[in-house]
Structure formats: C-alpha cells, structure tokens
mmCIF file of C-alpha atoms and ligand atoms in Angstrom:
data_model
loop_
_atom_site.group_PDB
_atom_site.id
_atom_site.type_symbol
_atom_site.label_atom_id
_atom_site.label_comp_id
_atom_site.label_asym_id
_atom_site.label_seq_id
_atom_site.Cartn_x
_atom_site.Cartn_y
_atom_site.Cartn_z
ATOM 1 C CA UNK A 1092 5.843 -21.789 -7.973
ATOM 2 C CA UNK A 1093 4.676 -18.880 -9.643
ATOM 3 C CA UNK A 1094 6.656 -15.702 -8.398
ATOM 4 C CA UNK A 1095 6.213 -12.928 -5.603
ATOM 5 C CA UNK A 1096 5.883 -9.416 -7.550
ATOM 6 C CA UNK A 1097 6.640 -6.672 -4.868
ATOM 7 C CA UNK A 1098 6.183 -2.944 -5.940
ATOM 8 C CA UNK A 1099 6.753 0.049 -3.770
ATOM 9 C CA UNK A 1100 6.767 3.709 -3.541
ATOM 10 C CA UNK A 1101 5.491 7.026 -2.388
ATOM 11 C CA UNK A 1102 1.744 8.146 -2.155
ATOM 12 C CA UNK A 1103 0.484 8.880 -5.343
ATOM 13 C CA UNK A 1104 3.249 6.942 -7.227
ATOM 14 C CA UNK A 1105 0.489 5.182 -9.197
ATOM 15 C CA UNK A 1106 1.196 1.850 -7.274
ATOM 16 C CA UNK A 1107 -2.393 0.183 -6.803
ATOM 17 C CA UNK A 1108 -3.343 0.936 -10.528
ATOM 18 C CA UNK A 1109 -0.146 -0.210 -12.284
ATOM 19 C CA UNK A 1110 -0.149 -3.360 -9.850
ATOM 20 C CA UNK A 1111 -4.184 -4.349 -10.351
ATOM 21 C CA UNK A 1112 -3.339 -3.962 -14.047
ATOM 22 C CA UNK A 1113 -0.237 -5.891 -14.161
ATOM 23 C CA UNK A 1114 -2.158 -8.342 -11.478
ATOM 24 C CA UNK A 1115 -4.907 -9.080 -14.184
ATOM 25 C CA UNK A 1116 -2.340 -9.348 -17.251
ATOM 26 C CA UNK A 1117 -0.439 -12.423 -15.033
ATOM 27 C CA UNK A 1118 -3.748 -13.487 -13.789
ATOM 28 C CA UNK A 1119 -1.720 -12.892 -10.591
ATOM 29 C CA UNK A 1120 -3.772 -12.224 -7.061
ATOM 30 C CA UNK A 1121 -3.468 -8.674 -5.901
ATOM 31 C CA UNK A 1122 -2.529 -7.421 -2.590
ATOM 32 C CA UNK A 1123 -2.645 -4.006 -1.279
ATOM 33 C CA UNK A 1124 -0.602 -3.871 1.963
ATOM 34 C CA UNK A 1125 -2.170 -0.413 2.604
ATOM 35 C CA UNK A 1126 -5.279 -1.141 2.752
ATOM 36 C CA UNK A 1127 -4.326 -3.284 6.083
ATOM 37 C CA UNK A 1128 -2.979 0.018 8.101
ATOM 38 C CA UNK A 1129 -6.148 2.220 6.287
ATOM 39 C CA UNK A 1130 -8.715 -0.507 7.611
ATOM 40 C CA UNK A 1131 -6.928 -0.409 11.403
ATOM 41 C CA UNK A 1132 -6.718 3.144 10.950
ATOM 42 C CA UNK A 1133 -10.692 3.385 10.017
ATOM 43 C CA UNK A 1134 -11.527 1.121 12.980
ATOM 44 C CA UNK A 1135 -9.129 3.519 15.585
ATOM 45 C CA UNK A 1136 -10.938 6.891 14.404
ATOM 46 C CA UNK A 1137 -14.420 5.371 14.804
ATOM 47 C CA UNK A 1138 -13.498 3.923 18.343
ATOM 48 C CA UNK A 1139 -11.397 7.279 18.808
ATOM 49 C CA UNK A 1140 -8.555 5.524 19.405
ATOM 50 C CA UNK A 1141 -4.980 7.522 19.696
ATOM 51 C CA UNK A 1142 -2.849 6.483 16.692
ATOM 52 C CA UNK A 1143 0.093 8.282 18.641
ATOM 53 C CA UNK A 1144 -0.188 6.098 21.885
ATOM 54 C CA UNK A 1145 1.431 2.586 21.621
ATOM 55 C CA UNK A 1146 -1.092 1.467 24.250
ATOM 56 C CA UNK A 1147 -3.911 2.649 22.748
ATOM 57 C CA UNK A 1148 -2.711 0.950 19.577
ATOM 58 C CA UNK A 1149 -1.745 -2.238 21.816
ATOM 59 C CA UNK A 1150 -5.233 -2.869 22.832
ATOM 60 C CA UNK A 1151 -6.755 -1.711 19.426
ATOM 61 C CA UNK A 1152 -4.539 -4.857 17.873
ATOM 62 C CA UNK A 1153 -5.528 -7.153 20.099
ATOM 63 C CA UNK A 1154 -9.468 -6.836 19.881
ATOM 64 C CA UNK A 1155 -9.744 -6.880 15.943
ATOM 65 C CA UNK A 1156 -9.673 -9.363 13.892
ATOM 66 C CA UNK A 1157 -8.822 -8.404 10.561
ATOM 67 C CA UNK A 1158 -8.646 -11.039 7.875
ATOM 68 C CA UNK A 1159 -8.008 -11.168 4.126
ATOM 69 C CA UNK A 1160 -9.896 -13.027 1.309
ATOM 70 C CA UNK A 1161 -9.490 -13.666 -1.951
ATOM 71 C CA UNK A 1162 -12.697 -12.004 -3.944
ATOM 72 C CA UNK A 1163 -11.995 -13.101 -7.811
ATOM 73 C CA UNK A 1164 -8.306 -12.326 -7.532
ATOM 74 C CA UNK A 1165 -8.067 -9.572 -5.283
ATOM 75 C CA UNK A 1166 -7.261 -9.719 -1.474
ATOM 76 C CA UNK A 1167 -10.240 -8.082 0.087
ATOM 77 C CA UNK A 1168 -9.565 -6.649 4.062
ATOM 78 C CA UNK A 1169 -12.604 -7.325 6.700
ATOM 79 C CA UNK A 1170 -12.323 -5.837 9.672
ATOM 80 C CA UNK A 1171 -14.554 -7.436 12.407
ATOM 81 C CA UNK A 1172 -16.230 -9.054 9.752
ATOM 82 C CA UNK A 1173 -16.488 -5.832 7.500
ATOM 83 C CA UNK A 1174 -15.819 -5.315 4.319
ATOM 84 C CA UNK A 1175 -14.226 -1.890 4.497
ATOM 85 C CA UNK A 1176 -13.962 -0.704 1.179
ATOM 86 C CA UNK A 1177 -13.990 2.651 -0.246
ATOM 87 C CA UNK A 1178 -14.635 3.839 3.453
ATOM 88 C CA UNK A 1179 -10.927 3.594 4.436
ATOM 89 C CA UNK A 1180 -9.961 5.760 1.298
ATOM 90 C CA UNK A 1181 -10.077 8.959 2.444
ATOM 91 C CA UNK A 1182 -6.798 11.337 3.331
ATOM 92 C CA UNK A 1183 -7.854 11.338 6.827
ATOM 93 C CA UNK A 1184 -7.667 7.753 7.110
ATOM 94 C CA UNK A 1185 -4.685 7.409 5.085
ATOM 95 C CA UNK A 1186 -2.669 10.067 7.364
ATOM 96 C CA UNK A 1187 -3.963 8.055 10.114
ATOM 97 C CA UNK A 1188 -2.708 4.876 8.650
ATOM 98 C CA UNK A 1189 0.810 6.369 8.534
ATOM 99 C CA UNK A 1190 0.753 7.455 11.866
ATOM 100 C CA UNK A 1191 -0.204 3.968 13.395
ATOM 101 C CA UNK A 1192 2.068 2.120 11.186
ATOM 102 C CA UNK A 1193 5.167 3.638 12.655
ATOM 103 C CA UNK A 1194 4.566 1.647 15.572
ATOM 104 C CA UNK A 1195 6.173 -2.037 15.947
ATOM 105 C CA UNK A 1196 2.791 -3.707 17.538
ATOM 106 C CA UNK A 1197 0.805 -3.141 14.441
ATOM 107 C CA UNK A 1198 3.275 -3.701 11.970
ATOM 108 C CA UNK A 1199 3.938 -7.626 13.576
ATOM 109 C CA UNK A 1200 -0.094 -7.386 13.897
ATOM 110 C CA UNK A 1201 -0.195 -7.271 10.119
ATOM 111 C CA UNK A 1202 3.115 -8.933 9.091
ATOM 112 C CA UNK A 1203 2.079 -12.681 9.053
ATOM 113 C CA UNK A 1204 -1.458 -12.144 6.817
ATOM 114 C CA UNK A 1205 0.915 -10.486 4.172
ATOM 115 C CA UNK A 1206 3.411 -13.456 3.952
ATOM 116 C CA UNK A 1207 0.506 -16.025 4.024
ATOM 117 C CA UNK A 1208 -1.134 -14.118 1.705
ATOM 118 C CA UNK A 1209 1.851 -14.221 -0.967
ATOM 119 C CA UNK A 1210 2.873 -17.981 0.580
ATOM 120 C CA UNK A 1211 1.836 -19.676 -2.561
ATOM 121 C CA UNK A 1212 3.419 -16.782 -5.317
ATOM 122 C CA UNK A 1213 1.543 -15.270 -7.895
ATOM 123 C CA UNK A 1214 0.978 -12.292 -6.289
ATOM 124 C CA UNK A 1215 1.314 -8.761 -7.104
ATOM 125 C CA UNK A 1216 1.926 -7.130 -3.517
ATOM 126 C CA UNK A 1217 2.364 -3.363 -2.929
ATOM 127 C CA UNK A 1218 3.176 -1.356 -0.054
ATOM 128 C CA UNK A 1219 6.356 0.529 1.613
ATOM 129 C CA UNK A 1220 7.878 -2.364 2.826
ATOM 130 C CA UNK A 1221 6.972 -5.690 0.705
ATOM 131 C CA UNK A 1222 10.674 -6.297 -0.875
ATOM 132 C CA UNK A 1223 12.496 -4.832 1.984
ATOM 133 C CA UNK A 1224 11.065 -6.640 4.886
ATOM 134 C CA UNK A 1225 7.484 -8.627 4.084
ATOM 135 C CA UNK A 1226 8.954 -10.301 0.826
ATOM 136 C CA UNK A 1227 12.961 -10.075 1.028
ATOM 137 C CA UNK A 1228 12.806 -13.091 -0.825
ATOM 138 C CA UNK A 1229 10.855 -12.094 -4.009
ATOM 139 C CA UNK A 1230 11.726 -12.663 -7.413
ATOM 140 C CA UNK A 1231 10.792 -9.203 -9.008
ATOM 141 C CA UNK A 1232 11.081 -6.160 -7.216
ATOM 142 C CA UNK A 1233 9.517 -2.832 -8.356
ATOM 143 C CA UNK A 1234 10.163 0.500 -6.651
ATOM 144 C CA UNK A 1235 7.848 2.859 -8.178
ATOM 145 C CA UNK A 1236 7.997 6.682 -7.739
ATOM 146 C CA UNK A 1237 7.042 9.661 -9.650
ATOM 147 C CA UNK A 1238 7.792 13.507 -9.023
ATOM 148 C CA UNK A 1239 6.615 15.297 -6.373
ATOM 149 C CA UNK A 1240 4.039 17.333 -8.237
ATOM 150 C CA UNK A 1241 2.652 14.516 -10.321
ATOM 151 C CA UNK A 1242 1.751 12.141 -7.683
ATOM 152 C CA UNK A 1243 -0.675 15.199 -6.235
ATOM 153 C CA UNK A 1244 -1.610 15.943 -9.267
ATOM 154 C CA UNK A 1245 -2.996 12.547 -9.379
ATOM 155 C CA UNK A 1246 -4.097 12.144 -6.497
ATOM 156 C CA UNK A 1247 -6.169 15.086 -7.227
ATOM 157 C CA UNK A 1248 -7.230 14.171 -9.876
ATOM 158 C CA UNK A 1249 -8.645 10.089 -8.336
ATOM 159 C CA UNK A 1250 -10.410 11.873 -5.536
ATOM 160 C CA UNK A 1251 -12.533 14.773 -7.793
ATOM 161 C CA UNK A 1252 -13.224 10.922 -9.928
ATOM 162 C CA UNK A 1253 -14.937 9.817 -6.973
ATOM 163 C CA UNK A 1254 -16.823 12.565 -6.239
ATOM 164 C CA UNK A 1255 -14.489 13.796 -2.906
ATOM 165 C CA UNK A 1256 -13.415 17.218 -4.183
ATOM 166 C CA UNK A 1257 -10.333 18.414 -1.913
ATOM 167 C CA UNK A 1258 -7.776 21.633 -2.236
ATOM 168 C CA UNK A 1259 -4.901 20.725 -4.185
ATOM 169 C CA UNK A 1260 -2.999 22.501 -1.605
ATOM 170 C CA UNK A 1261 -4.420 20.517 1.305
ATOM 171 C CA UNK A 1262 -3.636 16.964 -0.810
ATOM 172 C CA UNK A 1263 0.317 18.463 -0.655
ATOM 173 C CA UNK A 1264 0.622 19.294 2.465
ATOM 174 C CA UNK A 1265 -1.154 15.369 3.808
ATOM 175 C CA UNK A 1266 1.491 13.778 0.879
ATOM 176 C CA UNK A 1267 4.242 15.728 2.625
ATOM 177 C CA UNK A 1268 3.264 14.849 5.839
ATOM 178 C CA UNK A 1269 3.264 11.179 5.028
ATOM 179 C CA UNK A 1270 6.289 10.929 2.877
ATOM 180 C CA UNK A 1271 7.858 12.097 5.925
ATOM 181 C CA UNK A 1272 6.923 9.851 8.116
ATOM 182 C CA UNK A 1273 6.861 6.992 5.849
ATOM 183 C CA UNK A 1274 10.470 7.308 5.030
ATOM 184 C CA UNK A 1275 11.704 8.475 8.332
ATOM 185 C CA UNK A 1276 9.785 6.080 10.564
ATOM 186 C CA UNK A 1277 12.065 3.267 12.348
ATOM 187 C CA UNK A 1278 10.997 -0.022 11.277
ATOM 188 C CA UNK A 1279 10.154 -0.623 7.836
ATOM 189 C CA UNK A 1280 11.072 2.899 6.531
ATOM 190 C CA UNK A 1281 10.130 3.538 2.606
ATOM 191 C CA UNK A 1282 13.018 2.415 0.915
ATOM 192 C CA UNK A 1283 14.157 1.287 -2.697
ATOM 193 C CA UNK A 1284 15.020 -2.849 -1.373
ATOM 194 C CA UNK A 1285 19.062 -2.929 -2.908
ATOM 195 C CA UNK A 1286 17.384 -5.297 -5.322
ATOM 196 C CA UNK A 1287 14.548 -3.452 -6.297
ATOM 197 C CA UNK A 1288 14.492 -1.792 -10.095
ATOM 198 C CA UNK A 1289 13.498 1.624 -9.833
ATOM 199 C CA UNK A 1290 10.836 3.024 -12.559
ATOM 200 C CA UNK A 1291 10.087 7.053 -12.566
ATOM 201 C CA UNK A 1292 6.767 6.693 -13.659
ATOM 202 C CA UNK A 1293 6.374 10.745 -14.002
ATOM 203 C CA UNK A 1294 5.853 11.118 -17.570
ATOM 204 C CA UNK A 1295 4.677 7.490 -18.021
ATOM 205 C CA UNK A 1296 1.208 6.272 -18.355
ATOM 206 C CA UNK A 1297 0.240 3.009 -16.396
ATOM 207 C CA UNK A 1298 0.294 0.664 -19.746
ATOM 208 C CA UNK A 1299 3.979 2.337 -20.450
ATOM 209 C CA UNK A 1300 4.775 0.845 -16.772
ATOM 210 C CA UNK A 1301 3.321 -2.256 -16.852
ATOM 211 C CA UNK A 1302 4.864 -3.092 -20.305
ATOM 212 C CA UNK A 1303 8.170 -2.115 -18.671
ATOM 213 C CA UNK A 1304 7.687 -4.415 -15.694
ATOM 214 C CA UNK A 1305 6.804 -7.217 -17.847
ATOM 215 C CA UNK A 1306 9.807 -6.891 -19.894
ATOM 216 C CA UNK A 1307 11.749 -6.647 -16.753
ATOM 217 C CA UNK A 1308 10.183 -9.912 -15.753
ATOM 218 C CA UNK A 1309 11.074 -11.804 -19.736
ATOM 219 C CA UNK A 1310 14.325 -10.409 -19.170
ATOM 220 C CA UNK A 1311 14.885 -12.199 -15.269
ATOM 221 C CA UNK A 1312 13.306 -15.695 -17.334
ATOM 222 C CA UNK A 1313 15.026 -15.918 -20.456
HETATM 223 O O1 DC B 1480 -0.557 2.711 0.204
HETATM 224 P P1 DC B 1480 -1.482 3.530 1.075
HETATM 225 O O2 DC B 1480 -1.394 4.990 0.752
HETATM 226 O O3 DC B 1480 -2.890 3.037 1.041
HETATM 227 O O4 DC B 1480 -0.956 3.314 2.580
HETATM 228 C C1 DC B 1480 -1.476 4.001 3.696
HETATM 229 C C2 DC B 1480 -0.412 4.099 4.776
HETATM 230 O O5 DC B 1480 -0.157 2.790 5.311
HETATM 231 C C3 DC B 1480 0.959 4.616 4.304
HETATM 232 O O6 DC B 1480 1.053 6.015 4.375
HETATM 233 C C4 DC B 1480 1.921 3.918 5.238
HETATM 234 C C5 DC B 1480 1.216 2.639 5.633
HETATM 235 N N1 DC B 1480 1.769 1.465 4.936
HETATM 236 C C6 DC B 1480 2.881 0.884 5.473
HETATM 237 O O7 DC B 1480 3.408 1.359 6.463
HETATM 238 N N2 DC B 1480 3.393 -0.247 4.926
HETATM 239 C C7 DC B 1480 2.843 -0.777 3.836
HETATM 240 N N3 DC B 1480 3.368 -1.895 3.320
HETATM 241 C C8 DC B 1480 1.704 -0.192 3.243
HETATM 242 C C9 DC B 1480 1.204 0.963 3.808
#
C-alpha cells in the first residue's frame, strides 16, 4: 500500500501549497482536513448558528451531511450537496472554523471521513491533527511551521491574489487568535506528533520544501 503523508502546522505555514505540490509530484490524492471545519463553519454562519454553544453545534452536526469526493486527485468537501469552494476561504470563516473545532461533537463528526479518506494510502493529508490523532499510524510525518511574521506575510499576500484585500494588522491579530486556540484547545491540540520531522519553512520556497520532504521520504525507503 502506498503510504499516508501527514503534514501539519500553524496558519499560514504554507501547508495546502507545499502538500498539493508534493500531492501531484507522488500522484498522491490530496486532503485538506481544514476545509472540513471551514465548510461546517460556512454552513453555521449562514444558519447563524453559535460556534461557542455545544448544542447549537450538536444539532448543526447532526442535520448536515457533509461528504468528500475525489475530483481528479483532490478530495473535494460538499456540504448538503454543495460544493463549497472558495466560499469557505475567508478569515471569518476560518476563525469560525477554529472556534467550532474545539468542540468534541464535531471533531468525531469529521473524524471517520478523514480515515476513510486516507484508508487506501497515497494520500497527502494536512491539518492540526492528522499524525497526532487522525493518522497515528502514518509512514511520513511532516510538521510544517514558519515564523510568525512570514506566515502573515503570506497570508497577505494569497488574499490581495484573490482579489480580498485585508489590513495586514487585522490578518495578525485573526492568526493570533487562532494559533491560540488551535494549540491550546483540549482535544486534538496543534502539536509536532513525537514522530513528526519538523521543517521551518521561513526562508524556504515551496519547491525547497517539497524537495526536502521527498528526500525525507528516499531516506525512510532505502
Ligand atoms: O487549515 P485551515 O486554516 O483551513 O483550518 C481552519 C481551522 O480548522 C483551523 O484554524 C483549526 C481547524 N482544523 C482543525 O481543528 N483540525 C484540522 N485537522 C484542520 C483544521
């Protein structure tokens, strides 16, 4: 069986491009965990839903159905038989998405889709959580980060690219807000798994860290 490729980190660590990237190198499927808590997210602030309130969030779970499928490689999220897409990648929607996923009924909500999802291997999965708790069992393990003022910097940067201008000052303050309470947060914290191999990607481009991953993953085969 082909392996399980976990990589996680921080907001803004560069995560979703150096895993599509190293995805299409292994002609490995790709799987973006986040996208999961955005799309529940999206769904709770059109239905104004509380993402504080565990009932709220309770009831949310169970009346959606939220399913993934493979689209040419990439595990696509529908909501309620929606394709979500770039609707869930706003700030609001990913603060919202933090919020909700600190509580235990969405995280089991989402928990089995990501294991069948990497069931058969060859998948690059990111997230917070995929070597610590979705994938404990994965062969490679990536823990990506990059310094504080980089990942806004970048994150800047992708949202002026598509056209949603923001202060730089507002973009710290949201990254703050949810490194906090992704790393602080009960179950499933943000944490390096003890077998994870940590890459600073700060003064790396995404080529440098693929090419580093893939020697990682030569030097775990040879
Ligand atoms: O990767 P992202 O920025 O799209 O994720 C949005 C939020 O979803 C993130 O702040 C925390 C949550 N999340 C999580 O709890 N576990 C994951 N595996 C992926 C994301």
């Amino acid at each position: 069986m082909k392996p399980v490729i976990t990589i996680d980190g921080p907001a803004g660590a560069g995560k979703s491009t150096v895993s599509k990237a190293l995805a299409t190198r292994l002609q490995f499927i790709y799987l973006d965990t986040g996208a999961l808590y955005r799309a529940l997210a999206y769904k709770a602030l059109k239905c104004k839903v509380d993402v504080n309130d565990p009932d709220e969030l309770g009831q949310l779970c169970s009346s959606t159905d939220v399913i993934l499928k493979n689209e040419n490689g990439v595990m696509t999220v529908f909501v309620d038989g929606e394709d979500v897409g770039d609707k869930i990648r706003t700030e609001e929607v990913g603060l919202a998405a933090s919020t909700l996923s600190t509580f235990p009924v969405v995280r089991e909500k989402l928990l089995h889709l990501q294991r069948e999802a990497g069931a058969r291997g060859g998948i690059v999965a990111e997230g917070r959580d995929m070597g610590s708790v979705v994938f404990p069992d994965a062969e490679i393990k990536i823990f990506l980060d990059a310094g504080a003022g980089e990942r806004i910097r970048r994150r800047h940067e992708e949202l002026v690219q598509k056209n949603k201008p923001v202060v730089l000052s507002d973009i710290s303050r949201d990254m703050q807000a949810r490194d906090y309470q992704d790393s602080q947060r009960k179950i499933a914290p943000l944490i390096a798994a003890p077998d994870a191999i940590i890459i600073d990607s700060t003064s790396l481009n995404v080529s440098q860290v693929v090419e580093k991953i893939l020697e990682h993953i030569s030097g775990i085969h040879d």
